[in-house]
Each structure stands twice: as structure tokens, then as C-alpha cells.
Amino acid sequence: MEKRQIKVTVNGEPRLVDVEPRLLLVHLLREGLGLTGTHIGCDTTSCGACTVLFDGQPVKSCTMLAVQTDGHEVTTVEGLAKASELDPVQEGFKEEHALQCGFCTSGMMMSAKALLMENPNPTEEDVRWALSGNLCRCTGYQNIVKAVLWAAKKMQSEAAV
Amino acid sequence: MAQPLDEIKIGGLGARRRRVEDDRFIRGKGTYVDDIKLPGMLYMEILRSPLAHARIKSIDTSKAWAIPGVRLVLTGEMAAQRNLAWMPTLSYDTQAVLATDKVRFQGQEVACVVADDPYIAKDGCEAIEVEYEPLPVIVNPEQALAPGAPVIRDDKEGQRDNICYQWEIGDKESTDRAFAQADVVSKLKLHYPRSHPSPIECCGSVADYNPATGKLTVYMTTQAPHIIRTAVSLVAELPEHMIRIIAPDIGGGFGNKVPVYPGYVCSILCSILLGKPVKWIEDKSGNLISTGFARDMYLEGELALRRDGKILAVRLDATTDNGAFFADAQPSKFKVGLLHSAFACYDIPYGHLTARGTYTNKAPGGVAYRCSFRVTEAMFFQERMIHAAASDLGMDPAEFRRINLVKDHQFPYRTAFGFLTDSGQYEKCLDVALEAIGYQDFLRQKERAKANGRLLGIGISTMTEPLGAGNSREYDILGIKMFDSAELRVHPTGKAILRTGARSQGQGHETTWAQIVSHELGIPADDVIVEEGDTDTAPFGMGTYASRSTPTAGAAVAMVARKIRAKARKLAAHLLEVSEEDVEWELGRFYVRGAPSRGVTIQECAMAAYSNMPDGMEPGLEGTAYYDPPNLTWPFACYVVTVEVDPETGVWDVLRTVAVDDCGVRINPMIVEGQIMGGLTEAYAMASMQFQTYDAEGNCIGSNYMDYLLPTAWETPGFELHEVVTPCPHHPIGAKGVGECACVGGPAAFVNAVMNAIEDTGVRNIDMPLLPDRVWEAITFRRDVSGAPPVRRD
Ligand code: FES
Ligand code: FES
């Protein structure tokens, strides 16, 4: 199938890539760019394992075509930490034991990140609602919710300094 | 004198040590099967049957072959030429790898296509033309057992009906006698619906056959790499030492990743045929319709009761819908898993259990979904029957349990079905739970609410579960005895690598095993790296399921550490220039008896093992332990749930969930609690929404997450956890299994709570899942809502 060239900024780096028009964004990220932190759980927009940020908004990359990202910015889990320094969301997940097999974790954290960028001081209910597009089969959600609240606190205390 | 080590600080027993595996996962640096990319790798896609039962008249693959980029189109006939159209299941049945004559369930594998990329492989599958001749479809045991029902497994010699096993256990005569003497006989009929474990990661494999060396390497989503290697060796007729199975990071298992699935076998066969690596990654609908079903059991039970609440005997009859192939992952000697573990925590003198399995036109079922084999059904049935019996007697269900629970002084206790339970404080667990929930208060609150037209309910589940499948006398898979293993190598500087025959899929082995080593040797847990899942490097083990990691592999870790300590003691004696008998051990250090300041650390002993060993001693400090447990472990739990039911809509909300688990000594309490919360979430899922159903034509209704409902953070309630600790008397560090208890014992607590809320209607049972319409129907028409979830006929 004929390919199209697109320009997309991934984790802050501009990339020029040739893609088949039918290629899904998740496959561009995983196969084309080698960013395997974004996972495929259901390929039908239900599990959230493939969640990435598209111009700062959480999207399910299994339901977006790669060509749609032409001229836009995508952030994946690999773009969360700055150099070796973890994002507070990542720290929160570790602190609160919010993951077990780790498969849903990237998507969970991306949804959490999007929430905290928009609402730095969420209630438990806000968090539960924001994560309701992400399924986890191992952990239960209690610790995941705690992790996001932990991150919110951490970000607030950092902002206060 | 050196300061004694603080075990918690170095990450020993009881430390809430943060998980070491998390670092790679939170950075997106895990390596799951789908992340494996090998040079020259090709992609395989499976074509599945759209029909549940049909004769295959013809398969035309020519259009698929014509697509550029397609490298291979494999059919059952081609597989048959290699003797691979059929494979043995873990239950000594056979299962089609690719259908040749007939398809027997919707989603069955019919052909596969290998291509340069996964999109082309999908195109290839779409281009295959299969002509089917539909056959009558059987979707439940009633149809399967009806006289004159078509025989689904006509491929099996001598099979004239749809029964795949019949089995009984217990003392029928004494049980009958006890029933004859009963004041009250309480009966209940239930269906535990078909369910899918549904880890978020589907199944997959990357098979890499190297024609030059003859070596086959398979990266695979498996909970039991060694068993798979043996199975592949037997099926593919490859020598075992030329097969390497690697289970990399696994995105959840829950029993779904124990069996051998046709996709794995096909990817291996395709790789052998092509001489190139072949990747197969299942998509979610393939996963949901074809792999790893669980439950689907119809149960009838009776309890013989004395008026004062004493249970005299139990009678159980179970009929299971096994699907088209008997593919249970289970200890082969027990045809329905450990169903007879039912009522193990109650002091009941007599029991009799009959069971049969049936073939139907559904995907092969019976995997041990987050449980030891059929224990989930057993415990659910038990706790629902206990609830019903208490209400038949007009007794408080907590009090009824207290009367019948096995008392502390009765251990070791032999159950009516022959199990030996070893320890527990069952009543204490119940007390802690009732206290935590504020039982009496809630009952008063419930009465007050009733006066205002509100329906509150409370449900209890007290259960024990046989965990840690092993002891080789009684348990095996494909004839291979159940035990587990660990290998520990201590390097000269005192850092170590540990490998076990288990494989974590999220249970946190990398963190926990290091803690056991730390507890046994005093080496900081951070100095121990754990590696699992590679059959070329790990000692032979049975894998991770049935909550057997800590009971068996964890025990092996303790035992191998003790072997190391024994050798280190000899080295210490040599370094301290005293006889071995004069050497004392404290955590991390040997010292001279009577002169505690003269000592050497375990690290100094490690260095000496390579640099300064006594004459005649074999250098090095490493060892292997194979641990064959003397018995199962028997954790106990009490789950209490309160709910409010809306009589207008049938919607029910969980008010509180209290869990009290006694899983013996907790190695890492944080991880243990995580396992319990995960289990409770799945229990809530089962009770409230998660089930797999079929229409009359055998079409699977829940083939995606829009139709197969799993709870999200929004619905899932919060959980309050408590503990009681009764160390397991035969486990080296007193631990018991825990990962499944909440998933096994939890569902009944939720259902009992709803039944309690609507008790005034006289309704005795609503089968799971308790969807609002089913609850509404029960309340509105005051009738039981029983049987399998509706079979759609549209
Ligand atoms: S893989 Fe995209 S939502 Fe599940
Ligand atoms: S941690 Fe396994 S699915 Fe969430």
C-alpha cells in the first residue's frame, strides 16, 4: 500500500516517518519508532493500555491512525521522566504499589498525567472518573487512585517551593 | 562487636519493600512478548471459525497465497502431514490445533497466515475461503446430556455421548444416613457462570527455529515455561534440550496462560517450516472467544442440619460445561480439580460429591482462573449454601458459621472429603471481620433503613482454599510431579542471583524472593537479583498458578538459602579457625560461641568460597533446592460486604468491604495486600457484571470489552484489609498462598449481601452476575433468578 510522509513530534523530538494510511498510531509508536512502552490490550478502544497524549490530551492510540498525528505532538510513557528523574506520577505508582504485571500501567499513568495537567488538585472521585477508560486486571483500583493523589500532592508541594 | 542486622532495614521478612520490578514498568521499559523483535521476523495471524459447529467442506487458500508479502498459509491438512493437527491437552484429552474435519466452537482455529507484516497477515486471513456445512449446536449441559444429542467429539474413539468425565467421592452411605436423621434439609441450586480471566495482555509467542543449530527458542506468554517445553518436545518431536522457552514479562495470567493454545503451536510449526522467527499476537476478540474459559458449572447441593445449627452432612452434585475439548489445567488425578475442597473449613462429618463434565460447542473451558483448579466454584457454592441454610434455620449467619467452623484445637483436621488442613484461627478471623464492619450496629441500621423503605444487606464469606499445588504424591501435570525449585548463586563479593522454576506475572517475585534470601542469610535484599522464566537458565519448575509460588517456589528459595548457609558455616569455621560446632549464626554473620566479637560476615564467607576455602572443599557458593511440599497450604479468610439495593431499579451499591486474610507469615505485607485488593476487584467483577454468554447458535456474546464487562475505577468499591497470622506449620517460613483467596471467597460475600438485602421477598437465589435487571426481576416478581445467564435467541 502507498505510503505517506508525516511529521510528528514524539516526546519532544520531531520525527519524519513514512506510513501506510491504514497504520494505527499504536503500531507507528511500537513498531516504527520502537517505543514499546505503549501497550496493546484490546485494540478496540476499551482497555486504555495504549493511552498516549495527543497535544496534551489523552487518546487511545489503537483508535487513531498514524497519519492523523501529522503536524501534532505525541507523548508516550517514555516521555514522562525527564532524563533519569521520574515524573511524580511514576513515583506515585511505585510508592503506592499501584501496579502488578505493569501492562496497564503506562496507559494508566498517561491518563493520570493528563488529569493532573488539567486539574492539579483532584478529588478521589475526579481520579476515578479520569481513569474510567483504563482497565487493570491485577491491582484493583484502590492503590492506583492513591498513587494519583500522591502525585498530585507531590506536584503541589513542588509548585509551592 | 558488630551491630546485629535490622531485618526490616535490609529488606527481610515483613519489610514493605518497594517493588524492584516497578522501575522498568513505570518507564515503559518492560519486555513483554509483543515487544520482542528478531531479525527477519514474520507475523502470523489466525483465521477462526465463525460458526460453533460445522463440517468443513473445503478451504481455498489460493487468494491468500497470491497476496504480495504472504509467506505461508497453513491449514489443518498441512499440519496433519506433520502429525500436528491435534495436540494433547493438560487433561489427557486431545484438542485440534487447526480444524480438519469439523469446527466445534466459534473462534476455533481453522488456518493461519504468515506474512511480512501483521496487516498483510490479516489481509491473508480475509482472503481464505472456507465452505462450512452447519451442524446442530449444543450450548449447555442440558442439551449435551439430552438423549439423542449429536456427539460433538466423534473424533474420539468409543465416545458415544457428550460426557467427558464422571466422578464421585466421599462416603455415600454415611451421608445418606446423616440426611435421614436431619431435622432440616437445606437445598440450593446454582450456576457459576462461564467467565474469562482476561488479563489485559492477550496470549502470544515468538517462535524462532534456527535450521542451522536445530534449536527452537520460543518467547511466550506462559505461566509454566518448563511444562510447555516438555509438552512441545513431546508434540513437535524435538529433543527437549534443543528447546528453549522464555517467558519474558507477562501482562497478567490468572490461569489464562497455563494451557497450550493452538496459536503457540502454529507459530512454532510455521517457524520450523520457514526457518524464520514467527510472531503471533492474539487480538482481544480471539482471546475472549477462544482461550482459557473458566467456571460454567451447575451445582446442586444439600445440607443435613440439626435444629441447633450443627451441620451433619453435605451432598453435592456438579455438572460442568467443558466446551468442545476437555482442556482443564488441573492436577490430573482430580477430574474436577479440587471441587471436593468444598466445606473444608467446616467441621462436617460426612460428605458425598458426584460430578460430571460435558462437551458442548463452546471454547474449551475449565482453566483455573485465579484459583486452584475448581476451588472457586467449591467455595462459592459452600458460602452460598451456608447463607441459605442459616436462613432456613432462621439463624444469624455469623453465628451459624461460628458453630460449624473447625476450631483451633482440632488441627490438624481431616475433612469429610479427605483433605488434611493444618492450621488456622477461623473464629478469630470471623471475629476480627465482624468487629471491623460493626456487625451488630449494621443490623440495627438495616432495621431502621427498612422502616424508611431502604434495602440494606450484609454478606459474609468464610473460606479456606487448598493452595500451593504440590506434593508429588498426589499432584501432577501430564505425569510430571508437582514440586518447585530454586537456584542461588552467591558471587565472591556477596551479591547473588536467584532463579526459580516459577514465573511472576505481576506477583512481585523479584522483590519477594530476594526478601526470603535476605531473611535466611542476612544479605541485603538489594544485593539479590532474581531471574525467572527462561528454561535454559532456570531450574525445572512447575510455574506460577494456583497460588503456588510462595508455598512451593518460595519454600525452595528458603531451602536453597539454608544450603548456602550450611556451606558458609564450614567456611566460617575455617576463617575463624574453630571447629564447625563452635560456630553460631545470627542474621548475616557467624561468630565463635562464647566469643561473639570474633565473627565473619556472610559476605566474607562468600569471598572465602572463591579465594580461601579449606583444603578439599569444592570452591564456589551456590546451590539448588527442589522442594516437594508435604501438604497443601490452607489460608483462611473472612470477607464481609454491606450493600444497599435500590428496589426500583435493582441497582446495588457496595457500602463497605472488609477482608480478613490469614495467609500465614507475610513476607512483604505490601505485596500481599496488593494481591488481596486485586482479588477482591475480580470478586466484585464476578458478582456484579463479568460473565460470558452465548446465543442459541453458539455465538459468543462477549467478544470484546464493550460486551464482556469488567469493572473500572469508577464502579469498583474500596476495600478495608485486616489480618490474622497463623503460620503454616510445614512451610519453611510459615507462609501460605494468598493471591487467589479474595477472588475465590469474595464473590459469595457480595451475592450474600444482596440476598440478605432482599430477604423479605423470600428469594433464595440470583445467579451471578447480579446485573440490575436480574435483581429487579427477583424483587418485583419475588422469584429466584437462576440458571445460566440468558441465551439470546434473536
Ligand atoms: S489497546 Fe487501545 S484501548 Fe485497549
Ligand atoms: S497491573 Fe496488570 S493489568 Fe494493571
PDB file of C-alpha atoms and ligand atoms in Angstrom, chain A residues 98-105 135-139 144, chain B residues 200 251-252, ligand 2:
ATOM      1  CA  ALA A  98      -0.183   0.767  42.060  1.00  0.00           C
ATOM      2  CA  LEU A  99       0.981  -1.857  39.611  1.00  0.00           C
ATOM      3  CA  GLN A 100       1.457  -5.571  39.451  1.00  0.00           C
ATOM      4  CA  CYS A 101       2.064  -7.003  35.984  1.00  0.00           C
ATOM      5  CA  GLY A 102       2.700  -3.489  34.710  1.00  0.00           C
ATOM      6  CA  PHE A 103       0.853  -3.992  31.444  1.00  0.00           C
ATOM      7  CA  CYS A 104      -1.865  -1.416  32.003  1.00  0.00           C
ATOM      8  CA  THR A 105       0.495   0.902  33.829  1.00  0.00           C
ATOM      9  CA  LEU A 135      -8.781  -1.288  32.803  1.00  0.00           C
ATOM     10  CA  CYS A 136      -6.492  -3.033  35.225  1.00  0.00           C
ATOM     11  CA  ARG A 137      -6.941  -6.710  35.996  1.00  0.00           C
ATOM     12  CA  CYS A 138      -4.262  -7.190  38.629  1.00  0.00           C
ATOM     13  CA  THR A 139      -4.111  -4.357  41.033  1.00  0.00           C
ATOM     14  CA  ILE A 144      -3.901   3.349  41.566  1.00  0.00           C
TER      15      ILE A 144
ATOM     16  CA  ILE B 200      -5.088  -7.188  29.714  1.00  0.00           C
ATOM     17  CA  GLY B 251       0.954  -8.932  31.377  1.00  0.00           C
ATOM     18  CA  GLY B 252      -1.184 -10.872  33.814  1.00  0.00           C
TER      19      GLY B 252
HETATM   20  S1  FES C   2      -1.057  -4.159  36.614  1.00  0.00           S
HETATM   21 FE1  FES C   2      -1.651  -5.850  35.405  1.00  0.00          FE
HETATM   22  S2  FES C   2      -3.268  -5.034  34.292  1.00  0.00           S
HETATM   23 FE2  FES C   2      -2.817  -3.469  35.626  1.00  0.00          FE
END
